[in-house]
């Protein structure tokens, strides 16, 4: 069985977050609503816990689109500092000039 890359896993998580966002928000609103009975709020919490773990937005990471690296990520470019340096040195990023002294 082939091992999934971190980029593929993160893309799957993004799809799940988008798919379950409305349901998760509705259940969270019910569980926090003080006007509802304790049993209804508890039932909403149980349903919330039954949703897939990867559908929680807190499980998403900013990852480099080239290497999958989670650290030193530039949001504007969508890549890590290492990939930025390599692509800049190769001249593949317009307007970026690598300087050395």
mmCIF file of C-alpha atoms in Angstrom:
data_model
loop_
_atom_site.group_PDB
_atom_site.id
_atom_site.type_symbol
_atom_site.label_atom_id
_atom_site.label_comp_id
_atom_site.label_asym_id
_atom_site.label_seq_id
_atom_site.Cartn_x
_atom_site.Cartn_y
_atom_site.Cartn_z
ATOM 1 C CA UNK A 1 0.000 0.000 0.000
ATOM 2 C CA UNK A 2 1.420 3.373 -1.032
ATOM 3 C CA UNK A 3 2.028 5.963 1.665
ATOM 4 C CA UNK A 4 0.041 9.190 1.296
ATOM 5 C CA UNK A 5 1.978 12.405 1.185
ATOM 6 C CA UNK A 6 1.347 15.166 3.704
ATOM 7 C CA UNK A 7 0.052 17.385 0.895
ATOM 8 C CA UNK A 8 -2.598 14.828 -0.102
ATOM 9 C CA UNK A 9 -3.652 14.321 3.523
ATOM 10 C CA UNK A 10 -4.026 18.061 4.014
ATOM 11 C CA UNK A 11 -6.094 18.391 0.826
ATOM 12 C CA UNK A 12 -8.397 15.619 2.054
ATOM 13 C CA UNK A 13 -8.768 17.457 5.375
ATOM 14 C CA UNK A 14 -9.638 20.678 3.519
ATOM 15 C CA UNK A 15 -12.404 18.855 1.625
ATOM 16 C CA UNK A 16 -13.775 17.346 4.853
ATOM 17 C CA UNK A 17 -13.719 20.705 6.657
ATOM 18 C CA UNK A 18 -15.679 22.273 3.807
ATOM 19 C CA UNK A 19 -18.137 19.345 3.647
ATOM 20 C CA UNK A 20 -18.977 19.290 7.374
ATOM 21 C CA UNK A 21 -18.688 23.035 8.140
ATOM 22 C CA UNK A 22 -22.434 23.768 8.127
ATOM 23 C CA UNK A 23 -23.323 20.686 10.173
ATOM 24 C CA UNK A 24 -20.528 21.377 12.672
ATOM 25 C CA UNK A 25 -21.635 25.021 13.099
ATOM 26 C CA UNK A 26 -25.268 24.013 13.615
ATOM 27 C CA UNK A 27 -24.387 21.399 16.242
ATOM 28 C CA UNK A 28 -22.044 23.819 18.001
ATOM 29 C CA UNK A 29 -24.785 26.467 18.116
ATOM 30 C CA UNK A 30 -27.229 23.972 19.635
ATOM 31 C CA UNK A 31 -24.698 22.829 22.222
ATOM 32 C CA UNK A 32 -24.061 26.423 23.339
ATOM 33 C CA UNK A 33 -27.733 27.529 23.362
ATOM 34 C CA UNK A 34 -28.733 28.052 27.006
ATOM 35 C CA UNK A 35 -32.463 28.086 26.152
ATOM 36 C CA UNK A 36 -32.380 24.402 25.155
ATOM 37 C CA UNK A 37 -32.613 21.573 27.651
ATOM 38 C CA UNK A 38 -29.490 19.927 28.986
ATOM 39 C CA UNK A 39 -30.343 16.647 27.213
ATOM 40 C CA UNK A 40 -30.631 18.360 23.805
ATOM 41 C CA UNK A 41 -27.334 20.169 24.270
ATOM 42 C CA UNK A 42 -25.637 16.950 25.393
ATOM 43 C CA UNK A 43 -27.063 15.080 22.386
ATOM 44 C CA UNK A 44 -25.669 17.795 20.092
ATOM 45 C CA UNK A 45 -22.247 17.403 21.741
ATOM 46 C CA UNK A 46 -22.372 13.627 21.145
ATOM 47 C CA UNK A 47 -23.272 14.135 17.469
ATOM 48 C CA UNK A 48 -20.438 16.650 17.192
ATOM 49 C CA UNK A 49 -18.031 14.066 18.602
ATOM 50 C CA UNK A 50 -19.223 11.506 16.014
ATOM 51 C CA UNK A 51 -18.159 13.694 13.088
ATOM 52 C CA UNK A 52 -14.840 12.741 11.463
ATOM 53 C CA UNK A 53 -11.842 14.135 13.326
ATOM 54 C CA UNK A 54 -10.287 15.490 10.159
ATOM 55 C CA UNK A 55 -13.369 17.629 9.538
ATOM 56 C CA UNK A 56 -12.328 19.953 12.385
ATOM 57 C CA UNK A 57 -10.760 23.210 11.107
ATOM 58 C CA UNK A 58 -8.100 23.066 13.824
ATOM 59 C CA UNK A 59 -6.575 19.991 12.124
ATOM 60 C CA UNK A 60 -5.625 21.949 9.010
ATOM 61 C CA UNK A 61 -2.026 23.096 8.585
ATOM 62 C CA UNK A 62 -0.452 25.608 6.275
ATOM 63 C CA UNK A 63 1.793 23.440 4.138
ATOM 64 C CA UNK A 64 4.152 24.179 1.286
ATOM 65 C CA UNK A 65 2.513 23.296 -2.038
ATOM 66 C CA UNK A 66 5.857 22.075 -3.393
ATOM 67 C CA UNK A 67 7.416 20.081 -0.548
ATOM 68 C CA UNK A 68 4.647 19.649 2.047
ATOM 69 C CA UNK A 69 6.800 21.308 4.702
ATOM 70 C CA UNK A 70 4.641 22.777 7.530
ATOM 71 C CA UNK A 71 7.218 25.256 8.895
ATOM 72 C CA UNK A 72 8.432 28.604 7.512
ATOM 73 C CA UNK A 73 5.380 28.894 5.258
ATOM 74 C CA UNK A 74 4.744 32.080 3.259
ATOM 75 C CA UNK A 75 0.974 32.480 2.962
ATOM 76 C CA UNK A 76 1.150 34.922 0.092
ATOM 77 C CA UNK A 77 3.102 32.456 -2.072
ATOM 78 C CA UNK A 78 1.881 29.158 -0.605
ATOM 79 C CA UNK A 79 5.396 27.749 -0.300
ATOM 80 C CA UNK A 80 8.065 27.314 2.368
ATOM 81 C CA UNK A 81 11.241 29.357 2.688
ATOM 82 C CA UNK A 82 13.340 26.505 1.332
ATOM 83 C CA UNK A 83 11.192 26.063 -1.778
ATOM 84 C CA UNK A 84 11.165 29.859 -2.206
ATOM 85 C CA UNK A 85 14.952 29.970 -2.166
ATOM 86 C CA UNK A 86 15.308 27.101 -4.650
ATOM 87 C CA UNK A 87 12.696 28.463 -7.074
ATOM 88 C CA UNK A 88 14.156 31.971 -6.744
ATOM 89 C CA UNK A 89 17.653 30.718 -7.542
ATOM 90 C CA UNK A 90 16.334 28.960 -10.634
ATOM 91 C CA UNK A 91 14.567 32.160 -11.724
ATOM 92 C CA UNK A 92 11.092 30.597 -11.614
ATOM 93 C CA UNK A 93 9.530 33.319 -9.435
ATOM 94 C CA UNK A 94 9.021 36.555 -11.396
ATOM 95 C CA UNK A 95 10.421 39.658 -9.716
ATOM 96 C CA UNK A 96 12.457 37.757 -7.143
ATOM 97 C CA UNK A 97 16.193 38.275 -7.201
ATOM 98 C CA UNK A 98 18.461 36.251 -4.938
ATOM 99 C CA UNK A 99 21.279 38.387 -3.692
ATOM 100 C CA UNK A 100 24.558 37.174 -2.301
ATOM 101 C CA UNK A 101 27.474 39.162 -0.954
#
